[in-house]
Short mmCIF file of C-alpha atoms in Angstrom, two decimals:
data_model
loop_
_atom_site.label_atom_id
_atom_site.label_comp_id
_atom_site.label_asym_id
_atom_site.label_seq_id
_atom_site.Cartn_x
_atom_site.Cartn_y
_atom_site.Cartn_z
CA MET P 1 -33.76 -3.14 4.59
CA ARG P 2 -33.05 -6.51 6.18
CA ASN P 3 -30.76 -6.74 9.19
CA ILE P 4 -27.08 -6.78 8.27
CA ASN P 5 -25.09 -9.75 9.56
CA LEU P 6 -22.20 -8.82 11.89
CA ASN P 7 -19.83 -11.15 10.03
CA THR P 8 -20.63 -9.31 6.82
CA LEU P 9 -19.75 -5.99 8.44
CA GLN P 10 -16.45 -7.45 9.66
CA MET P 11 -15.66 -8.56 6.10
CA PHE P 12 -16.51 -5.10 4.77
CA ASP P 13 -14.36 -3.46 7.46
CA SER P 14 -11.40 -5.69 6.65
CA ALA P 15 -11.76 -5.17 2.88
CA ALA P 16 -11.98 -1.40 3.42
CA ARG P 17 -8.85 -1.34 5.58
CA HIS P 18 -6.84 -3.49 3.17
CA GLN P 19 -8.40 -2.11 -0.03
CA ASN P 20 -8.15 -5.69 -1.22
CA PHE P 21 -10.40 -8.77 -0.99
CA ARG P 22 -7.48 -11.22 -0.93
CA LEU P 23 -5.78 -9.60 2.04
CA ALA P 24 -9.10 -9.31 3.86
CA ALA P 25 -9.71 -13.02 3.28
CA GLU P 26 -6.26 -13.87 4.66
CA GLU P 27 -6.90 -11.77 7.77
CA LEU P 28 -10.28 -13.43 8.39
CA ASN P 29 -9.16 -16.95 7.38
CA LEU P 30 -11.79 -17.10 4.62
CA THR P 31 -11.72 -17.49 0.86
CA GLN P 32 -11.43 -14.42 -1.34
CA GLY P 33 -14.65 -15.40 -3.11
CA ALA P 34 -16.58 -15.58 0.16
CA VAL P 35 -15.50 -12.08 1.18
CA ALA P 36 -16.22 -10.60 -2.26
CA GLN P 37 -19.66 -12.23 -2.39
CA ARG P 38 -20.67 -10.99 1.07
CA VAL P 39 -19.53 -7.46 0.27
CA ARG P 40 -21.52 -7.50 -2.99
CA GLN P 41 -24.59 -8.61 -1.02
CA LEU P 42 -23.98 -5.81 1.49
CA GLU P 43 -23.94 -3.28 -1.36
CA ILE P 44 -27.28 -4.68 -2.55
CA ASP P 45 -28.71 -4.49 0.97
CA VAL P 46 -27.69 -0.87 1.57
CA GLY P 47 -28.52 0.13 -2.01
CA GLN P 48 -25.19 1.85 -2.61
CA PRO P 49 -21.86 0.95 -4.27
CA LEU P 50 -19.28 0.85 -1.47
CA PHE P 51 -16.20 0.01 -3.54
CA GLU P 52 -14.78 0.76 -6.95
CA ARG P 53 -13.35 -2.51 -8.35
CA LEU P 54 -9.93 -1.66 -9.78
CA PRO P 55 -7.61 -3.92 -11.82
CA ARG P 56 -5.40 -4.26 -8.73
CA GLY P 57 -7.41 -3.88 -5.56
CA LEU P 58 -10.31 -1.75 -4.38
CA LYS P 59 -11.12 1.88 -3.69
CA LEU P 60 -13.87 3.06 -1.37
CA THR P 61 -16.55 5.22 -2.94
CA LYS P 62 -17.59 8.39 -1.09
CA GLN P 63 -20.56 6.48 0.30
CA GLY P 64 -18.23 3.64 1.23
CA GLN P 65 -15.86 5.98 3.09
CA THR P 66 -18.70 7.43 5.14
CA TYR P 67 -20.14 3.98 5.86
CA HIS P 68 -16.76 2.51 6.79
CA ARG P 69 -16.01 5.23 9.34
CA ALA P 70 -19.25 4.43 11.15
CA ILE P 71 -18.90 0.64 10.88
CA HIS P 72 -15.24 0.66 12.00
CA GLN P 73 -16.15 2.73 15.05
CA ALA P 74 -19.12 0.48 15.84
CA LEU P 75 -17.02 -2.69 15.63
CA ALA P 76 -14.42 -1.11 17.93
CA ILE P 77 -17.16 -0.38 20.48
CA ILE P 78 -18.36 -4.00 20.30
CA THR P 79 -14.81 -5.29 20.74
CA LYS P 80 -14.20 -3.01 23.71
CA ALA P 81 -17.51 -3.98 25.35
CA THR P 82 -16.82 -7.70 24.90
CA ALA P 83 -13.31 -7.38 26.31
CA ILE P 84 -14.66 -6.91 29.85
CA PHE P 85 -15.44 -10.64 29.94
CA LYS P 86 -11.79 -11.53 29.36
CA PRO P 87 -9.31 -11.75 32.23
CA ASP P 88 -7.76 -8.30 32.61
CA GLY P 89 -4.41 -7.90 30.94
CA ARG P 90 -4.48 -11.15 28.94
CA ARG P 91 -5.70 -9.68 25.67
CA ILE P 92 -3.53 -7.17 23.80
CA THR P 93 -4.54 -5.42 20.58
CA LEU P 94 -1.62 -4.52 18.31
CA SER P 95 -2.23 -2.23 15.34
CA VAL P 96 0.26 -2.48 12.45
CA PRO P 97 0.33 -1.45 8.77
CA PRO P 98 -1.08 -4.19 6.49
CA SER P 99 2.21 -4.86 4.69
CA PHE P 100 4.09 -5.01 7.99
CA ALA P 101 1.56 -7.59 9.18
CA THR P 102 1.86 -9.69 6.03
CA LYS P 103 5.61 -9.54 5.43
CA TRP P 104 7.07 -9.30 8.94
CA LEU P 105 4.67 -10.03 11.78
CA VAL P 106 2.60 -13.02 10.63
CA PRO P 107 5.62 -15.27 9.90
CA ARG P 108 6.89 -14.58 13.44
CA LEU P 109 3.64 -15.11 15.35
CA PRO P 110 4.44 -18.78 16.12
CA ASP P 111 7.57 -17.56 17.95
CA PHE P 112 5.44 -15.17 19.99
CA GLU P 113 2.89 -17.85 20.82
CA ARG P 114 5.64 -20.16 22.04
CA ALA P 115 7.14 -17.39 24.18
CA HIS P 116 3.83 -16.09 25.57
CA PRO P 117 1.07 -18.73 25.38
CA GLU P 118 -0.80 -16.87 28.14
CA ILE P 119 -1.36 -13.73 26.02
CA GLU P 120 -4.15 -13.39 23.47
CA LEU P 121 -2.68 -11.14 20.80
CA GLN P 122 -5.17 -9.49 18.46
CA ILE P 123 -3.75 -7.99 15.26
CA ARG P 124 -5.36 -5.01 13.55
CA ALA P 125 -3.92 -4.40 10.08
CA GLU P 126 -4.52 -0.73 9.30
CA GLU P 127 -2.72 2.45 8.27
CA GLY P 128 -4.76 5.10 10.09
CA LEU P 129 -3.83 6.85 13.30
CA ALA P 130 -4.63 5.11 16.57
CA ASP P 131 -6.20 7.17 19.36
CA PHE P 132 -5.80 4.42 22.02
CA LYS P 133 -8.98 5.59 23.78
CA ASN P 134 -11.94 4.66 21.62
CA ASP P 135 -10.42 2.02 19.34
CA GLY P 136 -9.28 -0.50 21.97
CA ILE P 137 -5.66 -0.49 20.73
CA ASP P 138 -2.88 -1.11 23.26
CA LEU P 139 0.18 -0.83 21.00
CA ALA P 140 0.77 0.37 17.45
CA ILE P 141 3.58 0.26 14.92
CA ARG P 142 3.68 3.04 12.34
CA GLN P 143 6.12 4.22 9.69
CA GLY P 144 7.24 7.78 10.22
CA ALA P 145 9.57 9.95 12.30
CA PRO P 146 9.39 11.70 15.67
CA PRO P 147 8.20 13.89 17.25
CA PHE P 148 4.93 12.12 18.01
CA ALA P 149 1.95 13.34 20.03
CA GLU P 150 2.80 14.46 23.56
CA ASN P 151 0.54 11.83 25.10
CA LEU P 152 2.49 8.96 23.49
CA ASP P 153 5.63 7.07 24.43
CA TRP P 154 7.58 5.53 21.59
CA ALA P 155 10.60 3.44 20.67
CA LEU P 156 12.34 2.95 17.34
CA PHE P 157 11.50 -0.54 16.11
CA ALA P 158 13.59 -0.50 12.92
CA PRO P 159 15.07 2.18 10.63
CA LEU P 160 13.55 2.41 7.18
CA ASN P 161 16.72 1.38 5.27
CA LEU P 162 15.22 1.06 1.79
CA VAL P 163 16.43 -1.61 -0.64
CA ALA P 164 15.52 -2.33 -4.24
CA ILE P 165 14.38 -5.88 -4.94
CA GLY P 166 13.67 -7.79 -8.14
CA HIS P 167 13.09 -11.30 -9.41
CA HIS P 168 16.53 -11.68 -10.96
CA ASP P 169 19.99 -10.41 -10.10
CA LEU P 170 19.84 -7.49 -12.54
CA PRO P 171 23.02 -5.57 -13.43
CA ILE P 172 22.52 -2.51 -11.23
CA THR P 173 25.80 -0.65 -10.70
CA SER P 174 24.44 2.87 -10.12
CA VAL P 175 21.14 4.54 -9.31
CA SER P 176 20.77 5.67 -12.93
CA ASP P 177 20.54 2.01 -14.04
CA PHE P 178 17.03 1.82 -12.57
CA ALA P 179 15.76 4.03 -15.39
CA ARG P 180 15.88 1.06 -17.79
CA TYR P 181 13.43 -1.09 -15.82
CA THR P 182 9.79 -1.03 -14.79
CA LEU P 183 9.66 0.51 -11.32
CA ILE P 184 7.02 -0.78 -8.91
CA GLN P 185 5.77 1.86 -6.51
CA ASP P 186 3.57 1.70 -3.41
CA SER P 187 1.65 4.43 -1.62
CA HIS P 188 4.80 5.75 0.12
CA LYS P 189 6.15 7.02 -3.24
CA HIS P 190 9.79 6.18 -2.44
CA TRP P 191 10.66 5.92 -6.14
CA ASP P 192 9.38 9.47 -6.73
CA ALA P 193 11.64 10.79 -3.98
CA LEU P 194 14.68 8.93 -5.32
CA ILE P 195 14.07 9.92 -8.95
CA ASN P 196 13.67 13.59 -8.03
CA ALA P 197 16.76 13.56 -5.82
CA GLU P 198 18.95 11.82 -8.39
CA GLU P 199 17.37 13.50 -11.44
CA ILE P 200 16.67 10.16 -13.11
CA ALA P 201 14.50 9.96 -16.24
CA PRO P 202 12.63 6.61 -16.20
CA GLU P 203 12.33 4.98 -19.61
CA ARG P 204 9.34 2.81 -18.70
CA ARG P 205 6.00 3.29 -17.02
CA PHE P 206 5.50 2.85 -13.28
CA LEU P 207 3.53 -0.07 -11.89
CA GLN P 208 1.53 1.37 -8.99
CA PHE P 209 0.12 -0.42 -5.93
CA ASN P 210 -1.45 0.92 -2.76
CA GLN P 211 0.43 -1.48 -0.47
CA THR P 212 4.08 -2.48 -0.11
CA ALA P 213 3.18 -6.18 0.14
CA LEU P 214 1.55 -6.09 -3.30
CA ALA P 215 4.55 -4.26 -4.77
CA MET P 216 6.82 -6.95 -3.31
CA ASP P 217 4.70 -9.74 -4.78
CA ALA P 218 4.85 -8.10 -8.21
CA ALA P 219 8.65 -7.75 -7.99
CA GLN P 220 9.04 -11.39 -6.99
CA ASN P 221 6.91 -12.35 -10.00
CA GLY P 222 9.34 -10.59 -12.33
CA GLN P 223 7.18 -7.54 -13.09
CA GLY P 224 9.79 -4.94 -12.16
CA ILE P 225 11.80 -3.50 -9.26
CA ALA P 226 10.25 -2.51 -5.93
CA LEU P 227 11.71 -0.20 -3.30
CA ILE P 228 10.93 -1.61 0.14
CA PRO P 229 12.06 -1.46 3.81
CA HIS P 230 14.91 -3.87 4.48
CA ILE P 231 13.05 -5.59 7.34
CA PHE P 232 10.58 -6.99 4.77
CA VAL P 233 13.33 -8.80 2.88
CA ASN P 234 12.99 -12.58 3.06
CA LEU P 235 16.51 -13.98 2.84
CA THR P 236 15.19 -17.52 2.32
CA ASP P 237 13.17 -16.58 -0.78
CA LYS P 238 15.33 -17.42 -3.80
CA ALA P 239 12.97 -15.50 -6.10
CA GLN P 240 13.77 -12.28 -4.24
CA GLN P 241 17.06 -10.53 -5.02
CA VAL P 242 18.33 -7.40 -3.26
CA LEU P 243 19.68 -5.25 -6.09
CA TRP P 244 20.61 -2.04 -4.31
CA SER P 245 20.68 -0.53 -0.81
CA LEU P 246 19.96 3.15 -0.32
CA PRO P 247 21.60 5.31 2.36
CA ALA P 248 19.76 5.21 5.69
CA SER P 249 17.13 7.93 6.20
CA ASP P 250 17.58 10.10 9.28
CA ASN P 251 15.01 9.24 11.97
CA ILE P 252 12.55 7.71 9.49
CA GLY P 253 11.56 4.17 10.34
CA PHE P 254 9.03 1.92 12.02
CA TYR P 255 8.16 3.09 15.51
CA LEU P 256 6.35 1.31 18.32
CA VAL P 257 3.99 3.74 20.08
CA TRP P 258 1.73 3.44 23.12
CA PRO P 259 -0.23 5.81 25.42
CA LYS P 260 2.02 7.56 27.93
CA ASP P 261 -0.40 7.98 30.82
CA ALA P 262 -2.23 4.65 30.60
CA ALA P 263 -1.56 2.01 33.23
CA GLN P 264 0.59 -0.51 31.40
CA LYS P 265 -0.69 -4.07 31.50
CA THR P 266 1.92 -6.71 32.20
CA ALA P 267 0.95 -8.38 28.93
CA SER P 268 1.35 -5.11 27.02
CA VAL P 269 4.88 -4.70 28.34
CA ALA P 270 5.64 -8.32 27.41
CA VAL P 271 4.43 -7.79 23.83
CA ARG P 272 6.43 -4.56 23.59
CA ASP P 273 9.61 -6.25 24.85
CA TRP P 274 9.12 -9.19 22.48
CA LEU P 275 8.70 -6.89 19.48
CA LEU P 276 11.75 -4.79 20.33
CA GLY P 277 13.80 -7.94 20.87
CA ALA P 278 12.70 -9.69 17.69
CA LEU P 279 15.23 -7.95 15.45
CA PRO P 280 19.02 -8.32 15.61
CA PRO P 281 20.82 -5.45 17.41
CA ARG P 282 21.25 -2.40 15.18
#
């Protein structure tokens, strides 16, 4: 087996985290074709299929899952080892869910760069748990509810506050009206919870995605109605209509978490304060 290029492994890692070549390409500032081609070559080099190609996205094979765990850990070790050459406290690694990165964080990064040009902010788009010891992560945002691990401090970033969005201003006057339309669901299964609670009988099939950002894109393209967190709503997008707002969920939301006992870098505190101040007062 020939030596595997480090850039190829980074592309594989990104594609595995996003389960999507397009989102991996956006994260790495490459073309989708370049990422897909390098991953195909990697599969040839290792002699194993690493992904199942699905109509909408990717799914790791069993071999791919095993390989990704090792590669992700190895890349984290490389990142941590290289960080010693950077001035202490200037580089902060923020881990956020992929859809949060795409729909909320990335559009606001220019504001952060203007406010803190001295800080090098590295974004990791991933859903998995952060251990803050071996993965080089300083701060993380995750969707969930307290209590969290005893070794973590946390702050509520934003409540979940689900809203239904579609391409047109559809005549929705009650929850039962959703039964007439195609419902677009992501991996959080919010539609399932609502349908079971309200005893709704959908008349059409579900359109299923593994990420909220993809569900939002489908809704904006007129393919159905997606149920999403309100903070992802883009009020300037005329193709996106808020059709319904659900009652707030107790304690469930996006939380900013960080290690309790770690010495807090000045830059880490600055990033934390910027994030918590980036939304209007609740």
